[in-house]
Coordinates of C-alpha atoms in Angstrom, one line a residue:
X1 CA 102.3 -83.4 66.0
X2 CA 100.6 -84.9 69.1
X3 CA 100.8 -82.3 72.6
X4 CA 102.2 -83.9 75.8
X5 CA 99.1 -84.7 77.6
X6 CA 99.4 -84.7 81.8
X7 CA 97.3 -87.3 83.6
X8 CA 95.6 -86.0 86.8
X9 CA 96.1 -88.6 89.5
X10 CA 93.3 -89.3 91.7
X11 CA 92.2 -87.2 93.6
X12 CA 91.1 -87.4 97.4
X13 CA 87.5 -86.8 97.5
X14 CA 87.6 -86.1 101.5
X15 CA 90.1 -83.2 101.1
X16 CA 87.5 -82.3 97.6
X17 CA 84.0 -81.5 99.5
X18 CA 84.3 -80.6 102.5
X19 CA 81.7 -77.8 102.9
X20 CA 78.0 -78.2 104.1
X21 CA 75.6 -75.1 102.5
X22 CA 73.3 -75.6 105.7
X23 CA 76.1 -75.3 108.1
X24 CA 77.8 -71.5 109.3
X25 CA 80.3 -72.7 111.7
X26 CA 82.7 -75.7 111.2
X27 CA 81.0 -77.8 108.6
X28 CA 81.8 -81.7 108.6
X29 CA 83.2 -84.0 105.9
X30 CA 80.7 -85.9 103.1
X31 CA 82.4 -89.6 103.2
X32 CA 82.3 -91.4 100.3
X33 CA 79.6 -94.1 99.5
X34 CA 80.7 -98.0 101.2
X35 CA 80.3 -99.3 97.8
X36 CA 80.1 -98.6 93.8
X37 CA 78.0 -96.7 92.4
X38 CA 74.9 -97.0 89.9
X39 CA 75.8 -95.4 86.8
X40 CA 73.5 -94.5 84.0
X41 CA 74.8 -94.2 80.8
X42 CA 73.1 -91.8 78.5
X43 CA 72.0 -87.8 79.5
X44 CA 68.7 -86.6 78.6
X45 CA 68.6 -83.8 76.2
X46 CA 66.9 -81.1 77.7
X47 CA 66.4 -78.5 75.7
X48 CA 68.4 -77.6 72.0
X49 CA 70.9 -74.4 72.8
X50 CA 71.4 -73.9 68.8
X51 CA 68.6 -71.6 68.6
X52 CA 68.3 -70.3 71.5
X53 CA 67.9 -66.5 72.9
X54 CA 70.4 -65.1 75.6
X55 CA 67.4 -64.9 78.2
X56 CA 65.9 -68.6 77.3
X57 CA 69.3 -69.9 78.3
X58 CA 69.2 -68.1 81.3
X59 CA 65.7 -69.2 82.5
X60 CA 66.8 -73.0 81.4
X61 CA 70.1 -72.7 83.9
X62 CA 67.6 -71.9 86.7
X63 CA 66.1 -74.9 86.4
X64 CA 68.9 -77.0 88.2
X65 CA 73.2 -76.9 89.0
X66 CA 74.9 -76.5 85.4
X67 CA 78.5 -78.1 85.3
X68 CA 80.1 -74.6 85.8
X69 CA 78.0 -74.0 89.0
X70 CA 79.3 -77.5 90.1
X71 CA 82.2 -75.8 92.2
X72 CA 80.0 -72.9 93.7
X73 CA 77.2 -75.5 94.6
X74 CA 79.9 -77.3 96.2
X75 CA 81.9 -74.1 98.3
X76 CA 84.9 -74.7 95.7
X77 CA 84.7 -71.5 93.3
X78 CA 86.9 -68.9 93.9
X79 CA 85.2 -66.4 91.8
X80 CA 81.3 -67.4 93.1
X81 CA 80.2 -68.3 96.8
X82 CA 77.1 -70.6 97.4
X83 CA 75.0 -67.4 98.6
X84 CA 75.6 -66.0 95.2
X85 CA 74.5 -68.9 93.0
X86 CA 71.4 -69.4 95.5
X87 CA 70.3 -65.8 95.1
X88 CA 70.5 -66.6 91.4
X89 CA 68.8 -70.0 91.1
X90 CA 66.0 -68.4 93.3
X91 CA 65.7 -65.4 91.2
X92 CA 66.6 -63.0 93.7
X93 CA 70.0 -61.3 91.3
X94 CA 70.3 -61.7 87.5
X95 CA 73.3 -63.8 86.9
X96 CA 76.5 -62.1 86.1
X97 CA 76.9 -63.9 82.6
X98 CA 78.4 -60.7 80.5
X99 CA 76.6 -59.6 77.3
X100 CA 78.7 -60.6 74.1
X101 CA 78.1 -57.2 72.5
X102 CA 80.7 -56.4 75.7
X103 CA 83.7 -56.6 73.8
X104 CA 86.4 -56.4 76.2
X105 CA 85.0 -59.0 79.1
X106 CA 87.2 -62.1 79.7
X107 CA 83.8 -64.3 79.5
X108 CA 83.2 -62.5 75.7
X109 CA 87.2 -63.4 74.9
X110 CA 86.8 -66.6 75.9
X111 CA 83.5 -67.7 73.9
X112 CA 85.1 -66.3 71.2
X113 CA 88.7 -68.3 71.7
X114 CA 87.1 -71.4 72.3
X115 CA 86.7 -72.8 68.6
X116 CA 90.5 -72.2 68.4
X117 CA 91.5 -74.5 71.6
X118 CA 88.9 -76.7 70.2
X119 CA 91.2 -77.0 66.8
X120 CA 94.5 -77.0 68.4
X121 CA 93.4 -79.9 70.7
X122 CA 92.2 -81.9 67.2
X123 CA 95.5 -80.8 65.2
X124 CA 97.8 -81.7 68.0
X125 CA 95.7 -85.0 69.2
X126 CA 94.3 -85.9 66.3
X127 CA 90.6 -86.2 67.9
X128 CA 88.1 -85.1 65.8
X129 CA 85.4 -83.0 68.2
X130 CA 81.7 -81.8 67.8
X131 CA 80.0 -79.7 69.3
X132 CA 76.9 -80.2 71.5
X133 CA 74.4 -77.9 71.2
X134 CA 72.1 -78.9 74.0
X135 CA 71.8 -78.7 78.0
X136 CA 71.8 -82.3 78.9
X137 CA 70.3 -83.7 82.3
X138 CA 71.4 -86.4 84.4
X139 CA 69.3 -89.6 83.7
X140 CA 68.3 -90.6 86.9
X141 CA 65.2 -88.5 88.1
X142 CA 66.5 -88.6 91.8
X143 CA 69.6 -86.5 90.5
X144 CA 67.4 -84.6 87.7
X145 CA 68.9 -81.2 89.1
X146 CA 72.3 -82.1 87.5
X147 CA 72.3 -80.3 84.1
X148 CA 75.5 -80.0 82.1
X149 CA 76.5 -78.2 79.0
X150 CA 79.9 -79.2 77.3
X151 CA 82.0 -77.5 75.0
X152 CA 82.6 -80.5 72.9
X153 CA 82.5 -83.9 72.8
X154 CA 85.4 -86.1 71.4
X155 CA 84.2 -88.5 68.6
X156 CA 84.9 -92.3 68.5
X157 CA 87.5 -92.0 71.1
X158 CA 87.1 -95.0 73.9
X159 CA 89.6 -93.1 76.1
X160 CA 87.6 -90.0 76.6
X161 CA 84.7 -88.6 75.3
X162 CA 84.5 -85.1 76.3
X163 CA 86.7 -81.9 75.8
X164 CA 86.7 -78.6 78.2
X165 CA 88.2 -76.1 76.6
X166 CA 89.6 -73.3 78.8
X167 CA 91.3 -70.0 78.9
X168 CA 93.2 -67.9 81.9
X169 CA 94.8 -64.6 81.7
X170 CA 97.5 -63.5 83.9
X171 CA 95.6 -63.4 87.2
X172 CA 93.8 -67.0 86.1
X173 CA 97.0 -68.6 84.9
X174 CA 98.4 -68.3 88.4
X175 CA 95.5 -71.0 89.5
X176 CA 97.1 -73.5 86.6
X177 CA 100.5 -73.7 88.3
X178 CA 100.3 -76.8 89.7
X179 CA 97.5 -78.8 87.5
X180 CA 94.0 -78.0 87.2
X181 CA 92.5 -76.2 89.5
X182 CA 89.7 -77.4 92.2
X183 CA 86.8 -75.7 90.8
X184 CA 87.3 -77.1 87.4
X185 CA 88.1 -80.5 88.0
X186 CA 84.9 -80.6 89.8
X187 CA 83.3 -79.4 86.9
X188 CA 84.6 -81.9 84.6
X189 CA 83.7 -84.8 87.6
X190 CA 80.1 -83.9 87.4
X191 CA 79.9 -83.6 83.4
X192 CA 81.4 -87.0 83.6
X193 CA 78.4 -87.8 86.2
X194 CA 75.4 -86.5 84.2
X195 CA 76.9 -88.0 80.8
X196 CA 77.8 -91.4 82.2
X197 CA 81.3 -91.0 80.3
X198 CA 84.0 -92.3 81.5
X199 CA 86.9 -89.3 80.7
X200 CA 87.5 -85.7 79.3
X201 CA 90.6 -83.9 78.5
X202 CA 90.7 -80.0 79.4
X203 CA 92.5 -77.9 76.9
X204 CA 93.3 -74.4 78.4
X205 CA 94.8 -71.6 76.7
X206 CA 97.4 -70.0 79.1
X207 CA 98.1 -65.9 78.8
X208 CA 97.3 -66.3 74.9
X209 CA 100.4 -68.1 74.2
X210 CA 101.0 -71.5 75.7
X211 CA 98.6 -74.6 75.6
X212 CA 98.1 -77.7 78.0
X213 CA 96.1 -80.7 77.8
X214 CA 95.2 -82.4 80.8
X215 CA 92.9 -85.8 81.3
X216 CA 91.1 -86.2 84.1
X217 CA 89.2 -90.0 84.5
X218 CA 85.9 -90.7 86.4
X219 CA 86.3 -90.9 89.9
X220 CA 82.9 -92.7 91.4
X221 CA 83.9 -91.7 94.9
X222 CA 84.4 -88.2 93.6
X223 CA 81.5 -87.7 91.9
X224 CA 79.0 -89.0 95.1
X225 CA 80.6 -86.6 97.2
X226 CA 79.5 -84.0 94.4
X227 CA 76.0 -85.2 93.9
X228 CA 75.8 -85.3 97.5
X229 CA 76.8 -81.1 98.1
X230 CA 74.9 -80.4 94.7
X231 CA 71.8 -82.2 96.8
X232 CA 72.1 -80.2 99.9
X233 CA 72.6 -77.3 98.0
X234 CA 69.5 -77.6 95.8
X235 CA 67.6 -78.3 99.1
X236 CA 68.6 -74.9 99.9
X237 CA 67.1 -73.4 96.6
X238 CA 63.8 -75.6 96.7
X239 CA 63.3 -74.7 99.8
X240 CA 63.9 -70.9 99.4
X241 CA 66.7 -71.1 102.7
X242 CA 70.0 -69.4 102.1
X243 CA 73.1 -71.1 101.8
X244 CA 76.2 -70.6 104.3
X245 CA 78.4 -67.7 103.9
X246 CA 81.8 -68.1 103.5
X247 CA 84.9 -65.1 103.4
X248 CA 84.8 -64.0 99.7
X249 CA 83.9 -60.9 98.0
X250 CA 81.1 -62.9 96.1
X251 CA 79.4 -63.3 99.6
X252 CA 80.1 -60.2 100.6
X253 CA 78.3 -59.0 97.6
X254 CA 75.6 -61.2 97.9
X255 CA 74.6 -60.4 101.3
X256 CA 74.3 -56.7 100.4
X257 CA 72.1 -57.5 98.1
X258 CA 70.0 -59.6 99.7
X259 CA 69.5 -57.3 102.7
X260 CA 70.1 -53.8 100.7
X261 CA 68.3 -52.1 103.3
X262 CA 68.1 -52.0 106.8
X263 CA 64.6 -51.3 108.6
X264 CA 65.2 -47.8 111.0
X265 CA 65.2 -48.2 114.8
X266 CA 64.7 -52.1 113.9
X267 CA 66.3 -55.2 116.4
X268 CA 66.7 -58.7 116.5
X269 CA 67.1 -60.5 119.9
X270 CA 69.9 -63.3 119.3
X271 CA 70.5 -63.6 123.4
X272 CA 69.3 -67.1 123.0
X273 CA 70.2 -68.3 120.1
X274 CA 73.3 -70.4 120.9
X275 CA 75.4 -69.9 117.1
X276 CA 74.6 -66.3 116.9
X277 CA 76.6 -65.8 120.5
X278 CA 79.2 -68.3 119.5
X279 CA 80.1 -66.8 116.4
X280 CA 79.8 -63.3 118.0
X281 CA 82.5 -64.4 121.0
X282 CA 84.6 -65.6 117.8
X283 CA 84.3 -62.3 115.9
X284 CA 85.2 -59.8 118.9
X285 CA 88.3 -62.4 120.0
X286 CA 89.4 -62.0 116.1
X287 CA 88.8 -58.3 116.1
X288 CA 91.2 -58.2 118.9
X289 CA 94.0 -60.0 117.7
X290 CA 93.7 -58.1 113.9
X291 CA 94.4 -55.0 116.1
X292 CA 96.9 -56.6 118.3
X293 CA 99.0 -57.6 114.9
X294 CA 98.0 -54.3 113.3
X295 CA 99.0 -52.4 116.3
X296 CA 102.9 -54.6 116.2
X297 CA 102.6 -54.6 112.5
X298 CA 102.9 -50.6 112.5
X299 CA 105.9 -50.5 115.3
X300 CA 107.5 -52.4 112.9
X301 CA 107.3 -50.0 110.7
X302 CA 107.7 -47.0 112.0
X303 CA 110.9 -48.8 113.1
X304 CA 111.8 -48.9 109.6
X305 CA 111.1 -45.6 109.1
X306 CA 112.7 -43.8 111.9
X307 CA 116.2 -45.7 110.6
X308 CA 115.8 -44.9 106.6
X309 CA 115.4 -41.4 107.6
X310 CA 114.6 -39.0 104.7
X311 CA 116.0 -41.8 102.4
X312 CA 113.1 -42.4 100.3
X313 CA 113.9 -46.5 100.0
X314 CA 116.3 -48.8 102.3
X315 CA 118.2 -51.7 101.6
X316 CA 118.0 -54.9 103.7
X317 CA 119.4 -58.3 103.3
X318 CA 115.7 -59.1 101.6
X319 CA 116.3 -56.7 99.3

């Protein structure tokens, strides 16, 4: 029995990275290269994973961007911001990687559901897989900060030759509506970069009950536009400087842990310092139109209200 497999079309890589990790304010596009690209075609084996510790695996991750910190390196994960993963590769937070003795994490279900999306992908393919128990590096020593480490790879296959396998509960299923999401197919585009390959298909396990296979092919464009991020990016964690912040929680987060405390009676004279007053002038015009909209937001509500009387729910043509 073969599964439908959906094709992802090519994909714009202006509209992909658009975000610079040195930049606060607006940030300005990465344009693709003018011409093709070098490719080499076999990873270096880093290190062997089979028998390593927890903590050794850690310390190895440190030593560049992984394939799942691909999208955070590059302002595209909705679950990690760039400040995060710098105060991780610079040692600053221990990375939030849950313990398997956990039991009930999604990361712990996950690990532990992979060998069965692995074998669904082979019985409904027929692909035979592998597994690769090492954390590869890109070849090329100007891009030796790109480490990857894959699920599986897909054995004499000249189609593709590497398999993500992927599971989403309810709240991550939402972001497979309409194909796979941003964050991985930037993963898979920079796997394909440090293994020279030329394709993988992604296998995700949907709410523990429905399965899609999706291919996605090398994009060259794509993957300099990646490189390029990853590069500023890990500028920003060899030279110890933090990233941009962005809106998410994960920043959020970060920044409170990066300045925990505040030094008493202490203050900073930003009068001259031309972003710190622009970005100010932005934040007190936003602050006044949340409160504006809050302030009409609330009349329109007590509007509500005042007609539904004691009735504790109302009916309206929205239901």
């Amino acid at each position: 029995m073969n599964q439908n497999i959906t094709t992802i079309p090519t994909v714009n890589p202006t509209t992909l990275i658009t975000t610079n990790p040195t930049a606060v304010a607006d940030s300005g596009q990465l344009h693709p290269p003018q011409g093709p690209s070098k490719r080499s075609l076999n990873a270096r084996r880093l290190i062997n994973t089979k028998q390593l510790d927890y903590q050794a695996w850690l310390e190895v991750r440190k030593q560049g961007i992984g394939s799942s910190d691909a999208a955070a390196a590059c302002g595209l994960n909705p679950y990690m911001s760039m400040l995060e993963l710098w105060m991780i590769k610079t040692g600053r937070v221990q990375q939030n990687i849950d313990d398997e003795s956990s039991g009930h994490a999604p990361l712990y279900w996950g690990k532990q559901l992979e060998p069965l999306v692995a074998e669904y992908y082979s019985m409904h393919t027929n692909h035979k897989v592998r597994r690769v128990n090492a954390v590869l590096q890109h070849p090329d020593p100007d891009k030796a900060f790109m480490l990857a480490n894959l699920d599986y790879a897909v054995v004499g296959n000249e189609e593709v030759q590497i398999l993500e396998c992927k599971t989403a509960g309810e709240y991550g299923a939402k972001l497979w509506r309409e194909g796979v999401p941003l964050y991985v197919l930037c993963q898979v585009q920079h796997q394909l970069a440090v293994t020279g390959k030329q394709a993988a298909h992604i296998c995700v396990l949907l709410c523990g009950q429905e399965t899609k296979i999706y291919k996605v092919s090398r994009n060259e464009a794509l993957i300099e536009q990646i490189i390029q991020a990853e590069r500023l990016f890990w500028e920003c964690v060899e030279n110890d400087v933090p990233p941009a912040v962005d809106a998410s929680e994960s920043a959020a987060k970060a920044l409170q842990q990066l300045y925990p405390e505040h030094t008493p009676q202490s203050c900073v004279d930003l009068t001259q310092v031309e972003l710190a007053n622009e970005l100010y002038d932005k934040l007190i015009e936003k602050k006044k139109q949340i409160e504006q909209q809050q302030s009409q937001f609330d009349l329109l509500k007590h509007g509500v209200q005042y007609l539904k009387w004691e009735h504790q729910r109302a009916l309206s043509q929205q239901g």
